[in-house]
Amino acid sequence: MEQGSWNQWVEDALTKLESLKVLRSLRPIYLSTEQQSRSQEPRANDEEYQVFDEMQAWDRSSVEVSISEPTFQRWLHDIPSSGDEIVVRDGVADGKVGSGEMQQFRRLLLFSGNDYLGLSSHPTIRNAAAKAAREHGMGPRGSALVCGYTNYHRLLESCLADLKKKEDCLLCPTGFAANMALMVAIGSVGSLLARGQKPLKEEKVAIFSDALNHASIIDGIHLVERRGSVEVFVYRHCDMFHLDALLSTCRVKKKVVVTDSLFSMDGDFAPIVELAKLRKKHGFLLVIDDAHGTFVCGKRGGGVAEKFNCEKDVDLCVGTLSKAAGCHGGFIACRNHVQMQFRPEI
Ligand code: PMP
């Protein structure tokens, strides 16, 4: 099977969408910094980047938390919490239950967070976020297809595409949403190219998914599975013999392999070099969820594919900005720029 077949299928699916008149183009809006900032309150000191040689107080804030003694006991004994047993007013913490009483607090160091570089509390990030809110307000004011897509979104997309060495990128509200959207889009290729109302078995898309993939991939697959356009095969965690065997016996032509690149629970890497070899052998579309590798793996922070020198073998790369980037949002970086045709210039 030629890898190029997927390009053709995607192009055919887009042509079908166009003929159905359901393709929507973005309507990019230009936000001018000059114009906005002139009418606003005085700008805070917005130095471009601040670099610190030593650990600073805010570095601790991403890992150091205070929790009340009753909450701590709940954590220890795995007792569910309503989330409102602790309320902080005017810097004084008191319990809702029996308020007025002073509560004991414990300081904990969290090793379970994803703020790998401590950037969520870095002054440059804080200042940039505050500056953006000062100049442009909050919220997108509409979905990307209506009026919520701006020159800043496009700029971020092209920076992320560069980071991932891909031609294009699509921003999503979260990494979770990115995986859901991508699985649904991939599955839709099966239904769009079906000759009849429902795709026959051989017209479907076969999705091969690692057993320990993130919940958002699994939810996305379940969503598209219910529509009847995909066949799903779950292979044993990182087991390339199992995957190879499943691929070899599968008669469906449109194959996709999806895997976390760096698994959140076990902390192990997907065998990306072996996956690249299997991709050449079977011609599947390789999708990685690089949520944990982006900005921390590889020399440029390009992620797990960069670390293992496999960027060219990855067709689609999902990422999140809520972990090492210390912000919020998700994205899908992709190999070819079929979707570019439908994006107007800003
Ligand atoms: N993929 C993986 C592997 C993740 O660990 C997570 C977050 N736990 C996500 C996707 C979702 O990212 P976000 O927080 O941006 O929704």
Tab-separated table of C-alpha atoms and ligand atoms in Angstrom:
chain	number	residue	atom	x	y	z
A	1	MET	CA	0.000	0.000	0.000
A	2	GLU	CA	1.341	3.406	-1.003
A	3	GLN	CA	1.517	6.053	1.699
A	4	GLY	CA	0.303	8.510	-0.943
A	5	SER	CA	-3.086	6.771	-1.003
A	6	TRP	CA	-4.047	8.603	2.166
A	7	ASN	CA	-3.375	11.963	0.485
A	8	GLN	CA	-5.709	10.896	-2.295
A	9	TRP	CA	-8.426	9.681	0.089
A	10	VAL	CA	-8.287	12.923	2.073
A	11	GLU	CA	-8.441	14.955	-1.112
A	12	ASP	CA	-11.403	12.881	-2.380
A	13	ALA	CA	-13.183	13.305	0.966
A	14	LEU	CA	-12.693	17.088	0.756
A	15	THR	CA	-13.993	17.121	-2.815
A	16	LYS	CA	-17.054	15.224	-1.606
A	17	LEU	CA	-17.580	17.726	1.223
A	18	GLU	CA	-17.267	20.549	-1.278
A	19	SER	CA	-19.831	18.952	-3.573
A	20	LEU	CA	-22.175	18.595	-0.598
A	21	LYS	CA	-21.621	22.321	0.046
A	22	VAL	CA	-20.747	21.727	3.682
A	23	LEU	CA	-17.180	23.012	3.604
A	24	ARG	CA	-16.844	26.181	5.600
A	25	SER	CA	-14.040	28.627	5.159
A	26	LEU	CA	-12.450	30.522	8.043
A	27	ARG	CA	-13.195	34.226	8.334
A	28	PRO	CA	-10.003	35.595	9.820
A	29	ILE	CA	-10.124	38.864	11.680
A	30	TYR	CA	-7.144	41.154	11.995
A	31	LEU	CA	-6.578	42.428	15.523
A	32	SER	CA	-4.342	45.441	15.569
A	33	THR	CA	-2.154	45.852	18.620
A	34	GLU	CA	-1.434	49.520	17.869
A	35	GLN	CA	-5.036	50.498	17.599
A	36	GLN	CA	-6.103	48.647	20.739
A	37	SER	CA	-3.279	49.706	23.013
A	38	ARG	CA	-3.640	53.438	22.272
A	39	SER	CA	-7.075	53.539	23.827
A	40	GLN	CA	-6.214	51.388	26.823
A	41	GLU	CA	-4.897	52.084	30.280
A	42	PRO	CA	-1.111	52.464	30.612
A	43	ARG	CA	0.776	49.340	29.719
A	44	ALA	CA	2.630	47.446	32.396
A	45	ASN	CA	6.258	46.737	31.860
A	46	ASP	CA	6.090	44.207	29.034
A	47	GLU	CA	9.661	43.144	28.629
A	48	GLU	CA	9.824	40.499	25.924
A	49	TYR	CA	11.536	37.681	27.806
A	50	GLN	CA	12.844	37.358	31.295
A	51	VAL	CA	15.444	34.734	32.046
A	52	PHE	CA	16.460	33.777	35.570
A	53	ASP	CA	19.590	31.850	36.464
A	54	GLU	CA	18.290	30.457	39.718
A	55	MET	CA	15.072	29.005	41.101
A	56	GLN	CA	12.588	31.731	41.978
A	57	ALA	CA	9.669	31.821	44.388
A	58	TRP	CA	7.139	31.333	41.581
A	59	ASP	CA	8.896	28.170	40.437
A	60	ARG	CA	7.714	26.521	43.630
A	61	SER	CA	4.133	27.682	43.144
A	62	SER	CA	3.547	25.208	40.335
A	63	VAL	CA	4.374	22.280	42.588
A	64	GLU	CA	3.776	23.493	46.138
A	65	VAL	CA	0.208	23.573	47.454
A	66	SER	CA	-1.542	23.933	50.784
A	67	ILE	CA	-4.420	21.694	51.661
A	68	SER	CA	-6.522	21.530	54.789
A	69	GLU	CA	-6.066	18.673	57.204
A	70	PRO	CA	-9.574	17.212	56.545
A	71	THR	CA	-8.892	17.357	52.798
A	72	PHE	CA	-5.540	15.683	53.332
A	73	GLN	CA	-7.227	12.887	55.271
A	74	ARG	CA	-9.742	12.481	52.448
A	75	TRP	CA	-6.939	12.177	49.924
A	76	LEU	CA	-5.167	9.609	52.090
A	77	HIS	CA	-8.259	7.434	52.447
A	78	ASP	CA	-9.532	8.070	48.926
A	79	ILE	CA	-12.802	9.574	50.178
A	80	PRO	CA	-14.691	11.541	47.495
A	81	SER	CA	-14.774	15.299	47.991
A	82	SER	CA	-17.511	17.719	46.967
A	83	GLY	CA	-14.692	20.216	46.382
A	84	ASP	CA	-16.163	22.875	48.637
A	85	GLU	CA	-15.014	21.850	52.084
A	86	ILE	CA	-12.393	24.574	51.969
A	87	VAL	CA	-12.997	28.227	51.264
A	88	VAL	CA	-10.404	30.981	51.374
A	89	ARG	CA	-11.547	34.516	52.186
A	90	ASP	CA	-9.285	37.542	52.288
A	91	GLY	CA	-6.256	35.343	52.453
A	92	VAL	CA	-7.595	33.600	55.563
A	93	ALA	CA	-8.475	29.992	55.038
A	94	ASP	CA	-11.395	28.614	56.932
A	95	GLY	CA	-13.612	25.611	56.579
A	96	LYS	CA	-17.156	25.941	55.305
A	97	VAL	CA	-18.034	23.194	57.715
A	98	GLY	CA	-17.775	24.766	61.155
A	99	SER	CA	-16.627	28.104	59.708
A	100	GLY	CA	-14.909	30.422	62.141
A	101	GLU	CA	-12.673	27.648	63.363
A	102	MET	CA	-9.094	27.892	62.208
A	103	GLN	CA	-8.077	24.909	60.162
A	104	GLN	CA	-4.742	23.207	60.048
A	105	PHE	CA	-3.002	23.195	56.700
A	106	ARG	CA	-0.401	20.962	55.208
A	107	ARG	CA	2.061	21.913	52.552
A	108	LEU	CA	2.407	19.311	49.819
A	109	LEU	CA	4.779	18.948	46.910
A	110	LEU	CA	2.948	17.710	43.824
A	111	PHE	CA	4.786	15.330	41.553
A	112	SER	CA	1.697	14.577	39.483
A	113	GLY	CA	1.296	17.888	37.639
A	114	ASN	CA	2.146	18.519	33.992
A	115	ASP	CA	3.600	22.012	34.304
A	116	TYR	CA	6.962	20.452	33.422
A	117	LEU	CA	8.873	23.699	32.923
A	118	GLY	CA	7.041	25.704	35.584
A	119	LEU	CA	6.013	28.142	32.847
A	120	SER	CA	2.434	28.563	34.077
A	121	SER	CA	3.729	30.912	36.781
A	122	HIS	CA	6.679	32.433	34.914
A	123	PRO	CA	6.576	36.274	34.847
A	124	THR	CA	6.921	36.440	31.055
A	125	ILE	CA	3.870	34.205	30.581
A	126	ARG	CA	1.859	36.097	33.191
A	127	ASN	CA	2.732	39.441	31.621
A	128	ALA	CA	1.949	38.206	28.119
A	129	ALA	CA	-1.447	36.868	29.221
A	130	ALA	CA	-2.266	40.088	31.073
A	131	LYS	CA	-1.121	42.198	28.109
A	132	ALA	CA	-3.266	40.193	25.692
A	133	ALA	CA	-6.311	40.595	27.944
A	134	ARG	CA	-5.641	44.330	28.334
A	135	GLU	CA	-5.313	44.873	24.609
A	136	HIS	CA	-7.954	42.552	23.240
A	137	GLY	CA	-10.225	41.522	26.129
A	138	MET	CA	-11.195	37.960	26.913
A	139	GLY	CA	-12.872	35.179	24.991
A	140	PRO	CA	-12.967	34.453	21.262
A	141	ARG	CA	-16.396	36.136	20.772
A	142	GLY	CA	-17.476	33.334	18.485
A	143	SER	CA	-16.369	30.006	17.097
A	144	ALA	CA	-13.397	30.004	14.710
A	145	LEU	CA	-15.734	29.550	11.748
A	146	VAL	CA	-17.864	32.537	12.639
A	147	CYS	CA	-15.707	35.369	13.992
A	148	GLY	CA	-13.340	33.879	16.552
A	149	TYR	CA	-10.279	33.336	14.374
A	150	THR	CA	-7.647	36.057	14.280
A	151	ASN	CA	-4.175	36.828	12.993
A	152	TYR	CA	-2.867	35.712	16.410
A	153	HIS	CA	-4.440	32.284	16.036
A	154	ARG	CA	-2.889	31.956	12.597
A	155	LEU	CA	0.497	33.066	13.907
A	156	LEU	CA	0.361	30.506	16.702
A	157	GLU	CA	-0.679	27.797	14.233
A	158	SER	CA	2.242	28.499	11.944
A	159	CYS	CA	4.709	28.579	14.881
A	160	LEU	CA	3.394	25.211	16.073
A	161	ALA	CA	3.565	23.789	12.535
A	162	ASP	CA	7.228	24.903	12.402
A	163	LEU	CA	7.917	23.379	15.809
A	164	LYS	CA	6.499	20.068	14.596
A	165	LYS	CA	8.139	20.400	11.150
A	166	LYS	CA	4.744	20.178	9.491
A	167	GLU	CA	3.158	22.309	6.802
A	168	ASP	CA	0.045	23.228	8.717
A	169	CYS	CA	-1.642	23.210	12.074
A	170	LEU	CA	-5.147	23.628	13.455
A	171	LEU	CA	-5.822	25.086	16.902
A	172	CYS	CA	-8.463	23.493	19.136
A	173	PRO	CA	-9.826	24.615	22.503
A	174	THR	CA	-8.002	21.788	24.338
A	175	GLY	CA	-5.881	18.728	23.642
A	176	PHE	CA	-8.896	16.620	24.551
A	177	ALA	CA	-10.988	18.356	21.900
A	178	ALA	CA	-8.142	17.962	19.365
A	179	ASN	CA	-8.055	14.176	19.779
A	180	MET	CA	-11.847	13.888	19.652
A	181	ALA	CA	-12.032	16.058	16.522
A	182	LEU	CA	-9.204	14.208	14.789
A	183	MET	CA	-10.657	10.739	15.406
A	184	VAL	CA	-14.044	11.891	14.109
A	185	ALA	CA	-12.456	13.533	11.037
A	186	ILE	CA	-10.430	10.411	10.227
A	187	GLY	CA	-13.488	8.185	10.598
A	188	SER	CA	-15.494	10.512	8.361
A	189	VAL	CA	-13.180	9.694	5.433
A	190	GLY	CA	-14.707	6.180	5.487
A	191	SER	CA	-18.299	7.379	5.369
A	192	LEU	CA	-17.657	10.183	2.846
A	193	LEU	CA	-16.036	7.821	0.357
A	194	ALA	CA	-18.592	5.025	0.757
A	195	ARG	CA	-20.608	4.243	-2.345
A	196	GLY	CA	-23.808	3.534	-0.431
A	197	GLN	CA	-25.499	5.102	2.569
A	198	LYS	CA	-23.325	3.155	4.996
A	199	PRO	CA	-19.723	2.111	4.350
A	200	LEU	CA	-19.186	-1.549	3.590
A	201	LYS	CA	-16.596	-3.326	5.727
A	202	GLU	CA	-13.806	-2.767	3.190
A	203	GLU	CA	-14.754	0.915	2.764
A	204	LYS	CA	-14.342	1.684	6.461
A	205	VAL	CA	-11.256	3.130	8.140
A	206	ALA	CA	-9.355	0.674	10.363
A	207	ILE	CA	-8.048	2.381	13.504
A	208	PHE	CA	-5.303	0.607	15.454
A	209	SER	CA	-5.003	2.045	18.943
A	210	ASP	CA	-2.506	1.330	21.745
A	211	ALA	CA	-4.227	-0.225	24.778
A	212	LEU	CA	-2.973	2.575	27.061
A	213	ASN	CA	-3.880	5.535	24.863
A	214	HIS	CA	-5.273	8.666	26.471
A	215	ALA	CA	-8.991	8.821	27.281
A	216	SER	CA	-9.590	11.542	24.678
A	217	ILE	CA	-8.371	9.240	21.886
A	218	ILE	CA	-10.547	6.425	23.198
A	219	ASP	CA	-13.604	8.695	23.516
A	220	GLY	CA	-13.028	10.025	19.989
A	221	ILE	CA	-12.793	6.491	18.623
A	222	HIS	CA	-15.970	5.466	20.466
A	223	LEU	CA	-17.792	8.449	19.023
A	224	VAL	CA	-16.861	7.616	15.450
A	225	GLU	CA	-17.327	3.877	15.995
A	226	ARG	CA	-20.988	4.481	16.804
A	227	ARG	CA	-21.413	6.036	13.364
A	228	GLY	CA	-20.323	2.751	11.794
A	229	SER	CA	-17.505	4.159	9.677
A	230	VAL	CA	-14.522	2.567	11.449
A	231	GLU	CA	-13.219	-0.829	12.497
A	232	VAL	CA	-11.246	-0.631	15.729
A	233	PHE	CA	-8.295	-2.793	16.767
A	234	VAL	CA	-6.680	-2.295	20.165
A	235	TYR	CA	-3.115	-3.603	20.261
A	236	ARG	CA	-1.263	-4.579	23.422
A	237	HIS	CA	0.651	-1.678	24.936
A	238	CYS	CA	3.698	-0.890	22.755
A	239	ASP	CA	3.614	-4.453	21.365
A	240	MET	CA	4.822	-4.105	17.782
A	241	PHE	CA	4.500	-7.862	17.058
A	242	HIS	CA	0.852	-7.688	17.986
A	243	LEU	CA	0.329	-4.545	15.907
A	244	ASP	CA	2.137	-6.054	12.914
A	245	ALA	CA	-0.002	-9.194	13.150
A	246	LEU	CA	-3.238	-7.187	13.332
A	247	LEU	CA	-2.183	-4.990	10.380
A	248	SER	CA	-1.160	-8.015	8.318
A	249	THR	CA	-4.513	-9.760	8.683
A	250	CYS	CA	-6.656	-6.643	8.243
A	251	ARG	CA	-8.274	-6.426	4.805
A	252	VAL	CA	-9.403	-2.808	5.199
A	253	LYS	CA	-7.251	-0.505	3.013
A	254	LYS	CA	-7.521	2.761	4.929
A	255	LYS	CA	-5.433	2.080	8.010
A	256	VAL	CA	-4.546	4.460	10.836
A	257	VAL	CA	-2.322	3.824	13.855
A	258	VAL	CA	-2.770	6.141	16.805
A	259	THR	CA	-0.614	6.250	19.904
A	260	ASP	CA	0.434	8.479	22.763
A	261	SER	CA	4.084	9.347	22.120
A	262	LEU	CA	4.959	9.468	25.820
A	263	PHE	CA	2.450	7.651	27.995
A	264	SER	CA	1.169	9.689	30.898
A	265	MET	CA	0.515	6.910	33.396
A	266	ASP	CA	3.519	4.646	32.782
A	267	GLY	CA	5.941	7.334	31.597
A	268	ASP	CA	7.271	5.167	28.748
A	269	PHE	CA	7.839	6.170	25.123
A	270	ALA	CA	5.938	4.641	22.231
A	271	PRO	CA	8.355	2.597	20.064
A	272	ILE	CA	8.289	5.312	17.437
A	273	VAL	CA	11.216	3.991	15.360
A	274	GLU	CA	9.494	0.589	15.027
A	275	LEU	CA	6.212	2.332	14.275
A	276	ALA	CA	7.948	4.208	11.465
A	277	LYS	CA	9.180	0.888	10.012
A	278	LEU	CA	5.694	-0.623	10.215
A	279	ARG	CA	4.278	2.497	8.579
A	280	LYS	CA	6.552	1.929	5.580
A	281	LYS	CA	5.533	-1.731	5.421
A	282	HIS	CA	1.766	-1.231	5.760
A	283	GLY	CA	1.245	2.331	4.493
A	284	PHE	CA	-0.911	3.441	7.419
A	285	LEU	CA	-1.432	6.986	8.605
A	286	LEU	CA	0.591	7.528	11.789
A	287	VAL	CA	-1.025	9.747	14.417
A	288	ILE	CA	0.771	10.573	17.640
A	289	ASP	CA	-0.530	12.370	20.686
A	290	ASP	CA	2.538	14.303	21.806
A	291	ALA	CA	0.847	15.984	24.772
A	292	HIS	CA	3.659	15.042	27.150
A	293	GLY	CA	6.580	15.347	24.739
A	294	THR	CA	5.913	18.762	23.208
A	295	PHE	CA	8.378	21.431	24.419
A	296	VAL	CA	10.294	18.952	26.581
A	297	CYS	CA	11.579	16.250	24.213
A	298	GLY	CA	14.002	16.799	21.355
A	299	LYS	CA	16.704	19.474	21.008
A	300	ARG	CA	14.257	22.170	19.897
A	301	GLY	CA	11.465	20.918	22.149
A	302	GLY	CA	9.713	19.626	19.030
A	303	GLY	CA	8.623	16.501	20.885
A	304	VAL	CA	9.120	12.757	20.851
A	305	ALA	CA	9.360	12.475	17.048
A	306	GLU	CA	12.216	14.976	17.079
A	307	LYS	CA	13.956	13.111	19.910
A	308	PHE	CA	13.924	9.897	17.851
A	309	ASN	CA	14.497	11.665	14.529
A	310	CYS	CA	11.185	10.402	13.127
A	311	GLU	CA	9.414	13.649	12.294
A	312	LYS	CA	8.995	12.705	8.639
A	313	ASP	CA	7.287	9.453	9.597
A	314	VAL	CA	4.556	11.112	11.636
A	315	ASP	CA	1.555	12.199	9.578
A	316	LEU	CA	-0.447	13.945	12.266
A	317	CYS	CA	0.704	15.196	15.626
A	318	VAL	CA	-1.699	16.251	18.376
A	319	GLY	CA	-0.450	18.481	21.160
A	320	THR	CA	-1.613	20.487	24.123
A	321	LEU	CA	-0.592	23.868	25.485
A	322	SER	CA	-1.810	22.971	28.980
A	323	LYS	CA	1.276	21.033	30.016
A	324	ALA	CA	4.861	22.174	29.314
A	325	ALA	CA	3.668	25.428	27.684
A	326	GLY	CA	1.922	26.320	30.957
A	327	CYS	CA	-1.148	27.727	29.174
A	328	HIS	CA	-4.277	26.261	27.648
A	329	GLY	CA	-5.368	24.913	24.268
A	330	GLY	CA	-4.765	22.055	21.860
A	331	PHE	CA	-3.598	21.624	18.291
A	332	ILE	CA	-3.254	19.207	15.399
A	333	ALA	CA	-0.155	19.590	13.210
A	334	CYS	CA	-0.359	17.831	9.872
A	335	ARG	CA	1.872	16.652	7.066
A	336	ASN	CA	0.305	17.951	3.921
A	337	HIS	CA	-1.514	21.158	3.352
A	338	VAL	CA	-4.708	19.924	1.752
A	339	GLN	CA	-6.625	22.072	4.226
A	340	MET	CA	-4.606	25.136	3.157
A	341	GLN	CA	-6.760	25.366	0.067
A	342	PHE	CA	-9.677	26.210	2.297
A	343	ARG	CA	-7.924	28.789	4.378
A	344	PRO	CA	-7.981	32.321	3.079
A	345	GLU	CA	-4.938	34.514	3.592
A	346	ILE	CA	-5.038	36.946	6.469
B	1	PMP	N1	-3.509	13.675	25.558
B	1	PMP	C1	-2.811	13.266	26.622
B	1	PMP	C2	-1.832	12.138	26.459
B	1	PMP	C3	-2.988	13.874	27.874
B	1	PMP	O1	-2.292	13.433	28.944
B	1	PMP	C4	-3.928	14.925	27.993
B	1	PMP	C5	-4.164	15.639	29.312
B	1	PMP	N2	-4.168	14.827	30.416
B	1	PMP	C6	-4.629	15.322	26.856
B	1	PMP	C7	-4.394	14.680	25.652
B	1	PMP	C8	-5.648	16.416	26.919
B	1	PMP	O2	-5.026	17.655	26.978
B	1	PMP	P1	-5.813	18.952	27.500
B	1	PMP	O3	-5.501	19.082	28.956
B	1	PMP	O4	-5.275	20.080	26.692
B	1	PMP	O5	-7.265	18.709	27.229
